[in-house]
Amino acid sequence: MTDSYKTCRGGPLYVRTMTPRLDAIGIITADLAASLTFYRRLGLDIPAGADSAPHVEVTLPGGQRLLWDTEDVIRSFDAGWAGSRGGDRVGLAFRCDSPAEVDAVYADLTGAGYQGHLKPWDAEWGQRYAVVLDPDGCAVSLFADAAK
């Protein structure tokens, strides 16, 4: 390799001075109240008065944040935003304490009217697994280590 950009001479070409870190995961929703109700059923501690806010944040165990924004909030700073195109790109997965809890949470959510996508099954990778759809149609996985 003779091109100078392909050869490192005397040290690294790029010295990292920043340390980006994943801090938050955002959900854009058509119906904020419906989305918050769904995620409350999964055990997230979302303040009761948040349903009418345009933006909501909760801090998860471990410090990560989960954010919700209405479609109108996104359009307020991105006039060209046209919504999702082409299916799920990011999915949320909730760990349950046992295979029985996967079944119970799936039954609770589908019993409350949320759409089941994949009924609970024993996955070949050693987990009890199920998938439900949130009110915006995003896949939410439920899983637990398989019973031993």
Coordinates of C-alpha atoms in Angstrom, one line a residue:
M1 CA 0.0 0.0 0.0
T2 CA 1.7 3.1 -1.2
D3 CA -1.0 5.7 -0.7
S4 CA -0.3 7.8 2.4
Y5 CA -3.8 7.5 3.7
K6 CA -3.4 3.7 3.8
T7 CA -0.2 3.7 5.7
C8 CA 0.2 4.7 9.3
R9 CA 3.4 6.6 9.7
G10 CA 4.6 7.3 13.2
G11 CA 1.4 6.8 15.1
P12 CA -2.3 6.9 14.8
L13 CA -3.9 9.2 12.2
Y14 CA -6.9 9.9 14.5
V15 CA -6.7 10.5 18.2
R16 CA -10.0 10.1 19.9
T17 CA -10.8 13.1 22.2
M18 CA -14.5 12.3 22.7
T19 CA -16.2 9.3 24.4
P20 CA -19.7 9.0 23.0
R21 CA -21.9 6.7 25.0
L22 CA -25.4 5.4 24.4
D23 CA -27.6 7.3 26.8
A24 CA -31.2 7.1 25.6
I25 CA -33.5 5.2 23.2
G26 CA -36.3 7.1 21.7
I27 CA -39.8 6.0 20.6
I28 CA -41.8 8.2 18.2
T29 CA -45.5 7.6 18.7
A30 CA -48.7 8.6 17.0
D31 CA -50.7 8.2 20.3
L32 CA -48.6 9.1 23.3
A33 CA -51.1 8.1 26.0
A34 CA -51.7 4.7 24.4
S35 CA -48.0 4.0 24.1
L36 CA -47.4 5.0 27.7
T37 CA -50.2 2.7 28.9
F38 CA -48.6 -0.2 27.0
Y39 CA -45.2 0.3 28.5
R40 CA -46.6 0.8 32.0
R41 CA -48.1 -2.7 31.7
L42 CA -44.5 -3.9 31.1
G43 CA -43.6 -2.4 34.5
L44 CA -42.0 0.9 33.5
D45 CA -42.5 3.6 36.1
I46 CA -43.9 6.4 33.9
P47 CA -45.5 9.3 35.8
A48 CA -49.3 9.4 35.7
G49 CA -49.4 13.0 34.4
A50 CA -47.2 12.3 31.5
D51 CA -49.9 11.2 29.0
S52 CA -50.6 14.8 27.8
A53 CA -47.0 15.9 27.5
P54 CA -45.4 16.1 24.0
H55 CA -42.1 14.5 25.3
V56 CA -41.6 12.0 28.1
E57 CA -38.5 10.5 29.6
V58 CA -37.9 7.8 32.2
T59 CA -34.6 6.6 33.6
L60 CA -34.3 2.8 33.6
P61 CA -32.4 0.7 36.1
G62 CA -28.7 1.1 35.1
G63 CA -29.1 4.7 34.1
Q64 CA -30.3 4.4 30.5
R65 CA -33.2 6.6 29.5
L66 CA -36.2 5.7 27.4
L67 CA -37.8 8.7 25.6
W68 CA -41.2 9.2 23.9
D69 CA -41.9 12.0 21.4
T70 CA -45.1 12.6 19.5
E71 CA -45.0 12.7 15.8
D72 CA -45.8 16.5 16.0
V73 CA -42.7 17.1 18.2
I74 CA -40.5 15.4 15.5
R75 CA -42.1 17.4 12.7
S76 CA -41.5 20.6 14.8
F77 CA -37.8 20.4 14.2
D78 CA -37.7 18.1 11.1
A79 CA -40.2 19.3 8.6
G80 CA -39.3 16.5 6.1
W81 CA -39.9 13.7 8.6
A82 CA -42.3 11.2 7.0
G83 CA -42.4 8.5 9.6
S84 CA -41.2 4.9 9.5
R85 CA -40.4 3.2 6.2
G86 CA -39.9 -0.5 5.8
G87 CA -40.6 -2.1 9.2
D88 CA -38.8 -2.4 12.5
R89 CA -35.3 -1.1 12.6
V90 CA -34.8 -1.1 16.4
G91 CA -36.6 -3.4 18.8
L92 CA -37.0 -3.4 22.6
A93 CA -36.6 -6.6 24.5
F94 CA -37.9 -7.1 28.1
R95 CA -36.3 -9.8 30.2
C96 CA -38.7 -11.8 32.4
D97 CA -37.8 -13.7 35.5
S98 CA -39.0 -17.1 34.2
P99 CA -40.5 -18.8 31.1
A100 CA -43.9 -18.8 33.0
E101 CA -43.6 -15.0 33.3
V102 CA -43.1 -14.7 29.5
D103 CA -46.4 -16.5 29.0
A104 CA -48.2 -14.5 31.7
V105 CA -47.0 -11.1 30.4
Y106 CA -47.9 -12.1 26.8
A107 CA -51.4 -13.2 28.0
D108 CA -51.8 -10.0 30.0
L109 CA -50.9 -7.8 27.1
T110 CA -52.9 -9.6 24.5
G111 CA -55.8 -9.9 26.9
A112 CA -55.7 -6.1 27.3
G113 CA -56.1 -5.8 23.5
Y114 CA -52.6 -5.4 22.3
Q115 CA -51.7 -7.4 19.2
G116 CA -49.6 -10.6 19.7
H117 CA -47.1 -11.1 16.9
L118 CA -45.4 -14.3 18.0
K119 CA -47.0 -16.5 20.7
P120 CA -44.6 -17.7 23.4
W121 CA -42.3 -20.6 22.3
D122 CA -39.2 -22.3 23.4
A123 CA -36.5 -20.9 21.1
E124 CA -33.6 -23.0 19.9
W125 CA -31.2 -20.5 21.4
G126 CA -32.3 -21.4 25.0
Q127 CA -34.9 -18.9 25.8
R128 CA -38.7 -18.7 26.2
Y129 CA -39.6 -16.0 23.7
A130 CA -42.6 -14.0 22.5
V131 CA -43.3 -10.8 20.6
V132 CA -46.2 -8.3 21.0
L133 CA -46.7 -5.1 19.1
D134 CA -47.0 -1.8 20.9
P135 CA -49.7 0.7 19.8
D136 CA -47.5 2.0 17.0
G137 CA -46.9 -1.5 15.7
C138 CA -43.3 -1.8 17.0
A139 CA -42.2 -5.3 17.9
V140 CA -41.5 -5.7 21.7
S141 CA -39.8 -9.0 22.7
L142 CA -40.4 -10.8 25.9
F143 CA -37.9 -13.4 26.9
A144 CA -36.5 -15.5 29.8
D145 CA -33.8 -18.1 30.1
A146 CA -35.3 -21.5 29.4
A147 CA -36.2 -23.7 32.4
K148 CA -33.3 -26.1 33.2

